[in-house]
CSV table of C-alpha atoms in Angstrom, one decimal:
chain,number,residue,atom,x,y,z
A,1,MET,CA,0.0,0.0,0.0
A,2,LEU,CA,1.3,3.5,-0.8
A,3,PRO,CA,1.9,5.8,2.1
A,4,LEU,CA,-1.1,8.0,2.9
A,5,LEU,CA,-1.3,11.6,4.1
A,6,THR,CA,2.4,12.1,4.8
A,7,ALA,CA,3.3,15.5,6.2
A,8,PRO,CA,3.5,17.4,2.8
A,9,LEU,CA,0.1,16.0,1.7
A,10,ALA,CA,-1.6,16.8,5.0
A,11,GLN,CA,-0.5,20.4,4.7
A,12,ILE,CA,-2.0,21.1,1.2
A,13,ASP,CA,-4.2,24.1,1.4
A,14,GLU,CA,-7.7,24.5,-0.1
A,15,ARG,CA,-6.4,26.3,-3.2
A,16,ALA,CA,-4.0,23.4,-3.9
A,17,ARG,CA,-6.6,20.8,-3.2
A,18,GLU,CA,-9.0,22.4,-5.7
A,19,ILE,CA,-6.4,22.5,-8.4
A,20,PHE,CA,-5.4,18.9,-7.6
A,21,ARG,CA,-9.1,17.9,-7.8
A,22,GLN,CA,-9.4,19.4,-11.2
A,23,ILE,CA,-6.4,17.6,-12.5
A,24,VAL,CA,-7.7,14.3,-11.2
A,25,GLU,CA,-11.3,14.8,-12.4
A,26,SER,CA,-10.0,15.8,-15.9
A,27,TYR,CA,-7.9,12.7,-16.0
A,28,LEU,CA,-10.8,10.5,-14.9
A,29,ALA,CA,-13.0,12.1,-17.6
A,30,THR,CA,-10.6,12.1,-20.5
A,31,GLY,CA,-7.4,10.2,-19.7
A,32,GLU,CA,-5.5,13.3,-20.9
A,33,PRO,CA,-3.1,15.6,-19.1
A,34,VAL,CA,-4.4,19.0,-18.3
A,35,GLY,CA,-2.5,22.3,-18.3
A,36,SER,CA,-2.5,25.4,-16.1
A,37,ARG,CA,-4.4,27.5,-18.5
A,38,ASN,CA,-7.4,25.2,-18.6
A,39,ILE,CA,-7.3,24.7,-14.9
A,40,SER,CA,-7.4,28.4,-14.2
A,41,ARG,CA,-10.7,28.5,-16.2
A,42,LEU,CA,-12.2,25.5,-14.3
A,43,ILE,CA,-11.5,26.3,-10.7
A,44,PRO,CA,-14.1,28.4,-8.7
A,45,MET,CA,-11.5,31.0,-7.7
A,46,THR,CA,-9.5,33.6,-9.6
A,47,LEU,CA,-6.0,32.5,-10.3
A,48,SER,CA,-3.7,33.3,-13.2
A,49,PRO,CA,-2.1,30.4,-15.2
A,50,ALA,CA,1.2,31.4,-13.6
A,51,SER,CA,-0.2,31.0,-10.1
A,52,VAL,CA,-1.7,27.7,-11.0
A,53,ARG,CA,1.7,26.5,-12.4
A,54,ASN,CA,3.3,27.4,-9.1
A,55,VAL,CA,0.8,25.3,-7.2
A,56,MET,CA,1.2,22.5,-9.7
A,57,ALA,CA,5.0,22.6,-9.0
A,58,ASP,CA,4.3,22.1,-5.3
A,59,LEU,CA,1.9,19.2,-6.0
A,60,GLU,CA,4.5,17.6,-8.3
A,61,ALA,CA,7.1,18.0,-5.5
A,62,ALA,CA,4.7,16.2,-3.1
A,63,GLY,CA,4.5,13.3,-5.5
A,64,LEU,CA,0.8,13.8,-6.4
A,65,ILE,CA,1.1,14.7,-10.1
A,66,TYR,CA,3.6,14.4,-12.9
A,67,ALA,CA,4.3,15.5,-16.4
A,68,PRO,CA,4.1,12.6,-18.9
A,69,HIS,CA,6.1,14.8,-21.5
A,70,THR,CA,8.1,17.9,-21.5
A,71,SER,CA,5.8,21.0,-21.6
A,72,ALA,CA,2.8,18.8,-21.3
A,73,GLY,CA,0.0,19.2,-18.8
A,74,ARG,CA,-0.1,17.1,-15.6
A,75,LEU,CA,-1.6,13.7,-14.7
A,76,PRO,CA,-2.1,12.3,-11.2
A,77,THR,CA,0.4,9.7,-9.9
A,78,ASP,CA,-0.8,6.5,-8.2
A,79,LEU,CA,-0.1,8.2,-4.9
A,80,GLY,CA,-2.1,11.1,-6.1
A,81,LEU,CA,-5.1,8.9,-7.0
A,82,ARG,CA,-4.8,7.2,-3.6
A,83,PHE,CA,-4.9,10.6,-1.9
A,84,PHE,CA,-7.9,11.6,-4.0
A,85,VAL,CA,-9.8,8.4,-3.3
A,86,ASP,CA,-9.1,8.5,0.5
A,87,ALA,CA,-9.4,12.3,1.1
A,88,LEU,CA,-11.3,14.1,-1.7
A,89,LEU,CA,-13.6,11.6,-3.4
A,90,GLU,CA,-17.3,12.3,-3.2
A,91,ILE,CA,-19.0,9.0,-3.2
A,92,GLY,CA,-22.3,9.0,-5.1
A,93,ASP,CA,-25.2,6.7,-4.7
A,94,VAL,CA,-26.4,3.8,-6.9
A,95,SER,CA,-29.1,5.1,-9.2
A,96,GLU,CA,-32.6,3.6,-8.9
A,97,ARG,CA,-32.2,2.1,-12.4
A,98,ASP,CA,-28.9,0.4,-11.5
A,99,ARG,CA,-30.3,-0.8,-8.2
A,100,SER,CA,-33.3,-2.4,-9.9
A,101,SER,CA,-31.2,-4.0,-12.6
A,102,ILE,CA,-28.7,-5.5,-10.1
A,103,GLU,CA,-31.4,-6.7,-7.7
A,104,ALA,CA,-33.6,-8.2,-10.5
A,105,GLN,CA,-30.8,-10.0,-12.3
A,106,VAL,CA,-29.0,-11.4,-9.3
A,107,ALA,CA,-32.3,-12.6,-7.8
A,108,ALA,CA,-33.3,-14.2,-11.1
A,109,ALA,CA,-29.9,-16.0,-11.2
A,110,GLY,CA,-30.5,-17.2,-7.6
A,111,LYS,CA,-33.9,-18.7,-8.3
A,112,GLY,CA,-32.3,-22.0,-9.4
A,113,TYR,CA,-30.0,-21.6,-6.4
A,114,THR,CA,-26.8,-22.3,-8.1
A,115,VAL,CA,-24.1,-20.2,-6.4
A,116,ASP,CA,-22.1,-20.2,-9.6
A,117,GLY,CA,-25.1,-18.7,-11.5
A,118,VAL,CA,-25.4,-15.9,-9.0
A,119,LEU,CA,-21.7,-15.1,-9.0
A,120,GLN,CA,-21.4,-15.2,-12.8
A,121,GLU,CA,-24.4,-12.9,-13.2
A,122,ALA,CA,-22.9,-10.5,-10.6
A,123,SER,CA,-19.6,-10.5,-12.5
A,124,SER,CA,-21.3,-9.8,-15.9
A,125,LEU,CA,-23.5,-7.1,-14.3
A,126,LEU,CA,-20.5,-5.2,-12.9
A,127,SER,CA,-18.7,-5.5,-16.2
A,128,GLY,CA,-21.6,-4.0,-18.1
A,129,LEU,CA,-22.3,-1.2,-15.6
A,130,SER,CA,-18.7,-0.2,-15.1
A,131,ARG,CA,-17.2,-0.7,-18.6
A,132,GLY,CA,-14.5,-2.6,-16.9
A,133,ALA,CA,-14.0,-6.3,-16.3
A,134,GLY,CA,-16.2,-7.9,-13.6
A,135,VAL,CA,-14.3,-10.2,-11.3
A,136,VAL,CA,-15.4,-12.6,-8.6
A,137,THR,CA,-13.6,-15.1,-6.4
A,138,THR,CA,-15.3,-17.9,-4.6
A,139,THR,CA,-14.3,-20.9,-2.5
A,140,LYS,CA,-14.6,-24.2,-4.3
A,141,THR,CA,-17.7,-26.1,-3.4
A,142,ASP,CA,-17.8,-29.6,-2.0
A,143,PRO,CA,-20.1,-31.3,-4.5
A,144,ARG,CA,-22.0,-34.6,-4.0
A,145,LEU,CA,-20.5,-37.4,-6.0
A,146,LYS,CA,-22.3,-39.3,-8.7
A,147,HIS,CA,-19.5,-41.3,-10.4
A,148,VAL,CA,-15.7,-41.8,-10.0
A,149,GLU,CA,-13.4,-43.4,-12.6
A,150,PHE,CA,-9.7,-44.0,-12.9
A,151,VAL,CA,-8.3,-44.1,-16.5
A,152,PRO,CA,-4.7,-45.3,-17.0
A,153,LEU,CA,-2.4,-42.9,-18.9
A,154,ASP,CA,0.9,-44.8,-18.5
A,155,PRO,CA,2.4,-47.1,-15.9
A,156,SER,CA,3.1,-44.2,-13.4
A,157,ARG,CA,0.0,-42.0,-13.9
A,158,ALA,CA,-3.8,-42.2,-14.2
A,159,LEU,CA,-6.5,-39.7,-15.0
A,160,VAL,CA,-9.1,-39.4,-12.2
A,161,ILE,CA,-12.6,-38.4,-13.5
A,162,LEU,CA,-15.0,-37.1,-10.8
A,163,VAL,CA,-18.6,-36.4,-11.8
A,164,SER,CA,-20.9,-34.7,-9.3
A,165,GLU,CA,-24.6,-34.9,-9.0
A,166,ASP,CA,-25.0,-31.3,-10.3
A,167,GLY,CA,-23.2,-32.3,-13.5
A,168,GLN,CA,-19.7,-30.8,-12.8
A,169,VAL,CA,-16.8,-32.8,-14.1
A,170,GLU,CA,-13.3,-32.6,-12.7
A,171,ASN,CA,-10.2,-34.3,-14.2
A,172,ARG,CA,-7.0,-34.8,-12.2
A,173,VAL,CA,-3.8,-36.6,-13.0
A,174,LEU,CA,-2.9,-39.0,-10.2
A,175,PRO,CA,0.6,-40.6,-9.7
A,176,LEU,CA,0.3,-44.4,-9.4
A,177,PRO,CA,2.1,-46.7,-7.0
A,178,THR,CA,5.0,-48.7,-8.6
A,179,GLY,CA,3.9,-52.1,-9.7
A,180,LEU,CA,0.2,-51.4,-9.8
A,181,PRO,CA,-1.7,-54.1,-11.9
A,182,ALA,CA,-4.2,-52.9,-14.5
A,183,SER,CA,-7.1,-54.5,-12.6
A,184,ALA,CA,-6.4,-52.3,-9.6
A,185,LEU,CA,-7.9,-49.2,-11.3
A,186,VAL,CA,-11.0,-51.0,-12.2
A,187,GLU,CA,-11.3,-52.4,-8.6
A,188,ALA,CA,-10.8,-48.9,-7.2
A,189,SER,CA,-13.5,-47.4,-9.4
A,190,ASN,CA,-16.0,-50.1,-8.5
A,191,PHE,CA,-15.2,-49.8,-4.8
A,192,LEU,CA,-15.8,-46.1,-4.7
A,193,ASN,CA,-18.9,-46.0,-6.9
A,194,ALA,CA,-20.5,-48.6,-4.7
A,195,ARG,CA,-20.0,-46.5,-1.6
A,196,VAL,CA,-19.7,-42.8,-2.2
A,197,ARG,CA,-22.6,-41.8,-4.4
A,198,GLY,CA,-24.5,-38.9,-2.9
A,199,ARG,CA,-21.7,-38.0,-0.5
A,200,THR,CA,-19.5,-34.9,-0.5
A,201,LEU,CA,-15.8,-35.3,-1.0
A,202,ARG,CA,-15.1,-34.8,2.7
A,203,GLU,CA,-17.8,-37.2,3.8
A,204,ALA,CA,-16.6,-39.8,1.3
A,205,ARG,CA,-13.0,-39.4,2.4
A,206,GLY,CA,-13.9,-39.8,6.1
A,207,GLU,CA,-16.0,-42.9,5.3
A,208,MET,CA,-13.3,-44.4,3.1
A,209,GLU,CA,-10.6,-44.1,5.7
A,210,THR,CA,-12.8,-46.1,8.1
A,211,LEU,CA,-13.8,-48.6,5.4
A,212,LEU,CA,-10.3,-49.2,4.3
A,213,HIS,CA,-9.4,-50.4,7.7
A,214,GLU,CA,-12.6,-52.5,8.1
A,215,LEU,CA,-12.4,-54.1,4.6
A,216,HIS,CA,-8.7,-54.7,4.5
A,217,GLY,CA,-9.3,-58.2,3.0
A,218,GLU,CA,-11.5,-56.9,0.2
A,219,LEU,CA,-8.9,-54.7,-1.4
A,220,ASP,CA,-5.2,-55.5,-1.7
A,221,ASP,CA,-2.7,-52.9,-0.5
A,222,LEU,CA,-2.0,-51.3,-3.9
A,223,THR,CA,-5.7,-50.7,-4.8
A,224,ALA,CA,-6.3,-49.3,-1.3
A,225,ARG,CA,-3.5,-46.8,-1.9
A,226,VAL,CA,-5.1,-45.7,-5.2
A,227,VAL,CA,-8.5,-45.2,-3.5
A,228,GLU,CA,-6.9,-43.2,-0.7
A,229,ALA,CA,-4.7,-41.1,-3.0
A,230,GLY,CA,-7.6,-40.4,-5.3
A,231,LEU,CA,-9.8,-39.0,-2.6
A,232,ALA,CA,-6.9,-37.1,-1.0
A,233,SER,CA,-6.3,-35.4,-4.4
A,234,TRP,CA,-9.8,-34.0,-4.4
A,235,SER,CA,-10.6,-33.3,-0.8
A,236,GLY,CA,-7.3,-32.5,0.9
A,237,GLY,CA,-7.6,-28.8,1.8
A,238,GLU,CA,-9.6,-28.1,-1.4
A,239,ALA,CA,-12.5,-26.5,0.3
A,240,SER,CA,-10.3,-23.5,1.0
A,241,GLU,CA,-9.0,-23.0,-2.5
A,242,ARG,CA,-10.4,-20.0,-4.3
A,243,ARG,CA,-11.8,-20.0,-7.8
A,244,LEU,CA,-11.8,-17.0,-10.1
A,245,ILE,CA,-14.6,-15.8,-12.4
A,246,VAL,CA,-13.8,-12.9,-14.8
A,247,ARG,CA,-16.4,-11.4,-17.2
A,248,GLY,CA,-16.2,-8.6,-19.7
A,249,GLN,CA,-12.5,-8.3,-20.6
A,250,ALA,CA,-13.6,-7.0,-24.0
A,251,LYS,CA,-15.3,-4.0,-22.3
A,252,LEU,CA,-11.8,-2.7,-21.5
A,253,LEU,CA,-11.2,-2.3,-25.3
A,254,GLU,CA,-14.3,-0.1,-25.9
A,255,ASP,CA,-12.8,3.2,-24.6
A,256,LEU,CA,-9.3,3.5,-26.0
A,257,ARG,CA,-8.2,7.2,-25.8
A,258,ALA,CA,-4.6,6.8,-27.0
A,259,LEU,CA,-2.2,4.3,-28.5
A,260,GLU,CA,-0.6,3.8,-25.1
A,261,ASP,CA,-3.9,2.4,-23.9
A,262,LEU,CA,-3.5,-0.5,-26.3
A,263,GLU,CA,-0.3,-1.6,-24.6
A,264,ARG,CA,-1.9,-1.0,-21.2
A,265,ILE,CA,-4.8,-3.2,-22.2
A,266,ARG,CA,-2.5,-5.9,-23.5
A,267,LEU,CA,-0.6,-5.9,-20.2
A,268,LEU,CA,-3.9,-6.0,-18.3
A,269,PHE,CA,-5.0,-9.1,-20.2
A,270,ASP,CA,-1.7,-10.7,-19.3
A,271,ASP,CA,-2.4,-9.8,-15.7
A,272,LEU,CA,-5.8,-11.5,-15.9
A,273,GLU,CA,-4.2,-14.6,-17.3
A,274,SER,CA,-2.0,-14.9,-14.2
A,275,LYS,CA,-5.0,-15.9,-12.2
A,276,ARG,CA,-3.1,-17.2,-9.2
A,277,GLU,CA,-1.7,-13.8,-8.4
A,278,LEU,CA,-5.0,-12.1,-9.0
A,279,VAL,CA,-6.8,-14.5,-6.6
A,280,ASP,CA,-4.1,-13.9,-4.0
A,281,LEU,CA,-4.6,-10.1,-4.4
A,282,LEU,CA,-8.3,-10.4,-4.0
A,283,GLY,CA,-7.8,-12.6,-1.0
A,284,LEU,CA,-6.2,-9.6,0.7
A,285,ALA,CA,-9.6,-7.8,0.3
A,286,GLU,CA,-11.4,-10.9,1.5
A,287,GLU,CA,-9.3,-11.0,4.7
A,288,ALA,CA,-10.0,-7.4,5.3
A,289,GLN,CA,-13.8,-8.1,5.3
A,290,SER,CA,-14.5,-4.6,3.8
A,291,MET,CA,-14.3,-2.6,0.6
A,292,ARG,CA,-10.8,-2.4,-0.8
A,293,ILE,CA,-9.4,-0.3,-3.6
A,294,PHE,CA,-6.0,-1.2,-5.2
A,295,ILE,CA,-4.5,1.5,-7.5
A,296,GLY,CA,-1.8,0.9,-10.0
A,297,SER,CA,1.6,0.1,-8.4
A,298,GLU,CA,0.0,-0.5,-5.0
A,299,SER,CA,-0.1,-4.1,-6.2
A,300,LYS,CA,2.7,-6.0,-7.8
A,301,LEU,CA,0.2,-7.6,-10.2
A,302,PHE,CA,-1.0,-4.3,-11.8
A,303,SER,CA,2.2,-2.3,-11.5
A,304,LEU,CA,2.8,-2.4,-15.3
A,305,SER,CA,-0.6,-2.2,-16.7
A,306,GLY,CA,-1.7,0.9,-14.7
A,307,SER,CA,-5.0,-0.7,-13.6
A,308,SER,CA,-7.2,-0.3,-10.5
A,309,THR,CA,-9.3,-2.9,-8.7
A,310,ILE,CA,-12.3,-2.1,-6.6
A,311,VAL,CA,-13.6,-5.1,-4.6
A,312,ALA,CA,-16.0,-5.9,-1.7
A,313,PRO,CA,-16.5,-9.2,0.2
A,314,TYR,CA,-19.8,-11.2,0.1
A,315,ARG,CA,-21.1,-13.6,2.7
A,316,ASP,CA,-22.8,-17.0,2.8
A,317,GLY,CA,-25.8,-18.2,4.7
A,318,GLN,CA,-23.8,-18.4,7.9
A,319,GLY,CA,-22.6,-14.8,7.6
A,320,ARG,CA,-19.0,-15.9,6.7
A,321,VAL,CA,-17.0,-14.0,4.1
A,322,VAL,CA,-16.6,-16.6,1.3
A,323,GLY,CA,-15.2,-14.4,-1.5
A,324,VAL,CA,-15.0,-11.0,-3.1
A,325,LEU,CA,-16.5,-9.4,-6.2
A,326,GLY,CA,-15.7,-6.2,-8.0
A,327,VAL,CA,-14.3,-4.4,-11.0
A,328,ILE,CA,-10.9,-4.2,-12.7
A,329,GLY,CA,-10.2,-1.4,-15.1
A,330,PRO,CA,-7.9,1.5,-15.9
A,331,THR,CA,-6.8,3.8,-13.1
A,332,ARG,CA,-9.2,6.4,-14.4
A,333,LEU,CA,-12.2,4.4,-13.3
A,334,ASN,CA,-15.2,6.5,-12.2
A,335,TYR,CA,-14.5,5.7,-8.5
A,336,GLY,CA,-17.4,7.8,-7.2
A,337,ARG,CA,-19.9,5.7,-9.1
A,338,ILE,CA,-18.3,2.3,-9.1
A,339,VAL,CA,-17.4,2.1,-5.4
A,340,PRO,CA,-21.0,2.2,-4.2
A,341,MET,CA,-22.1,0.0,-7.0
A,342,VAL,CA,-19.6,-2.8,-6.0
A,343,ASP,CA,-20.6,-2.4,-2.4
A,344,PHE,CA,-24.3,-2.6,-3.3
A,345,THR,CA,-23.8,-5.7,-5.5
A,346,ALA,CA,-21.9,-7.5,-2.8
A,347,ARG,CA,-24.8,-6.9,-0.4
A,348,VAL,CA,-27.3,-8.1,-2.9
A,349,VAL,CA,-25.3,-11.3,-3.6
A,350,SER,CA,-24.9,-11.9,0.2
A,351,ARG,CA,-28.7,-11.5,0.6
A,352,VAL,CA,-29.5,-13.9,-2.2
A,353,LEU,CA,-27.0,-16.4,-0.7
A,354,GLY,CA,-28.9,-16.2,2.5
A,355,ALA,CA,-26.5,-14.1,4.6
A,356,PRO,CA,-28.2,-12.8,7.8
A,357,GLY,CA,-28.6,-9.1,8.3
A,358,THR,CA,-27.8,-8.1,4.7
A,359,ASP,CA,-30.2,-5.4,3.7
A,360,ALA,CA,-29.1,-4.1,0.3
A,361,ALA,CA,-31.2,-1.0,0.6
C-alpha cells in the first residue's frame, strides 16, 4: 500500500486541493493531461495560469502529479489517485435504475439456487455497468458425488474423473504406486462407486478411511492406496481453494483514448491470465472483510498495466466471508460511481445467498 497523508500531503491548502481535484477529475473524464491555462478556467477561484503553475509545481514535489512529457499538462500519480480516493472523493449513490437492474438480475440467477449462476451474473453485471472487467472469487464447493473413474495414462499415472450430482466434471492426474496391476484401477473405481454416491468429498474421504481399515481383506494394498490417493487429491484442503470468475474483458477495449492504452490493455490481459496472483490479491480484500481499492503500483500484479481494482466481500448463509467481487479497469475508473455499485452488488449477492442481516437498501 502506498503511504497515505504524509506531512507534505496533509499540509495542502484549499487552493492546492481544488487545483489537484481538477487535475484528477479531468484525468478520470478524458485520460489526458491538463495544463495550467485550462485549470485556471475551471477552478471556482480567480488565479492566473502562472499562479496555477506554481501550485502544480508544489503538487509535483509532493508526488501527487507528474508531467508525462516535457511542456505537457499534468496527470495524477498512483499516490495522487490514492490521496484523491481517500481524502477528496465524493461517493455518489447507486441510481434507482442500476439498483433495480442489479437486484432483479442477481435474484433471477438465484432462483435456481446455483451459487455459480449468482456469481457469474454478478460479474457480468458489474462489467456491463462499469465498462471494466467484472471479477469474482469464490471458495470451491464440495459437490456430492455421482461417479468416479480411474483411467490409466501410463504405468506411473492415471486420470481421475470425478462427476458430481449437479453435472460438474473434474479431471485430475494421479501418480500411481509402482507395480500397480491394470485391474487395480477397475477395482478402485468399482469400490468407490458402490459406496460414495450422494456423499460430498469430505464425507466420502472420512468414510473411506474407516472402510479401508474395516475391509482390508476386500482390497489389496495397492488398490487401497489408489483409492486413498484419489480421494486425497480431491478433498485434501480443497474447500479453502479459491476459484476465479472474470467477465467482460472485452469492455476494456471499448474506450481507448490513446495508442498507449493498447499496450496497457495488453498488459492487463496478461495480468488477468495470471489468475493465481489475482486470486491472491483479491484474497487480501477478503481477509479485510471490507471494501478495498488497489490503485496501479500498489499491487505488484498491476504495476505495469496501470490498472485499478475495486472489490468488496460477500457472505454465505452463515454470515461468513466466502469471496470478493468487484471491477478491474484503468486507473481512471469512475470511483465515485463504481465504489458504491460494487458495495451494493456485494450486499445483494450476500442477501441472495442467505447471509443474515444483509439489507441491500
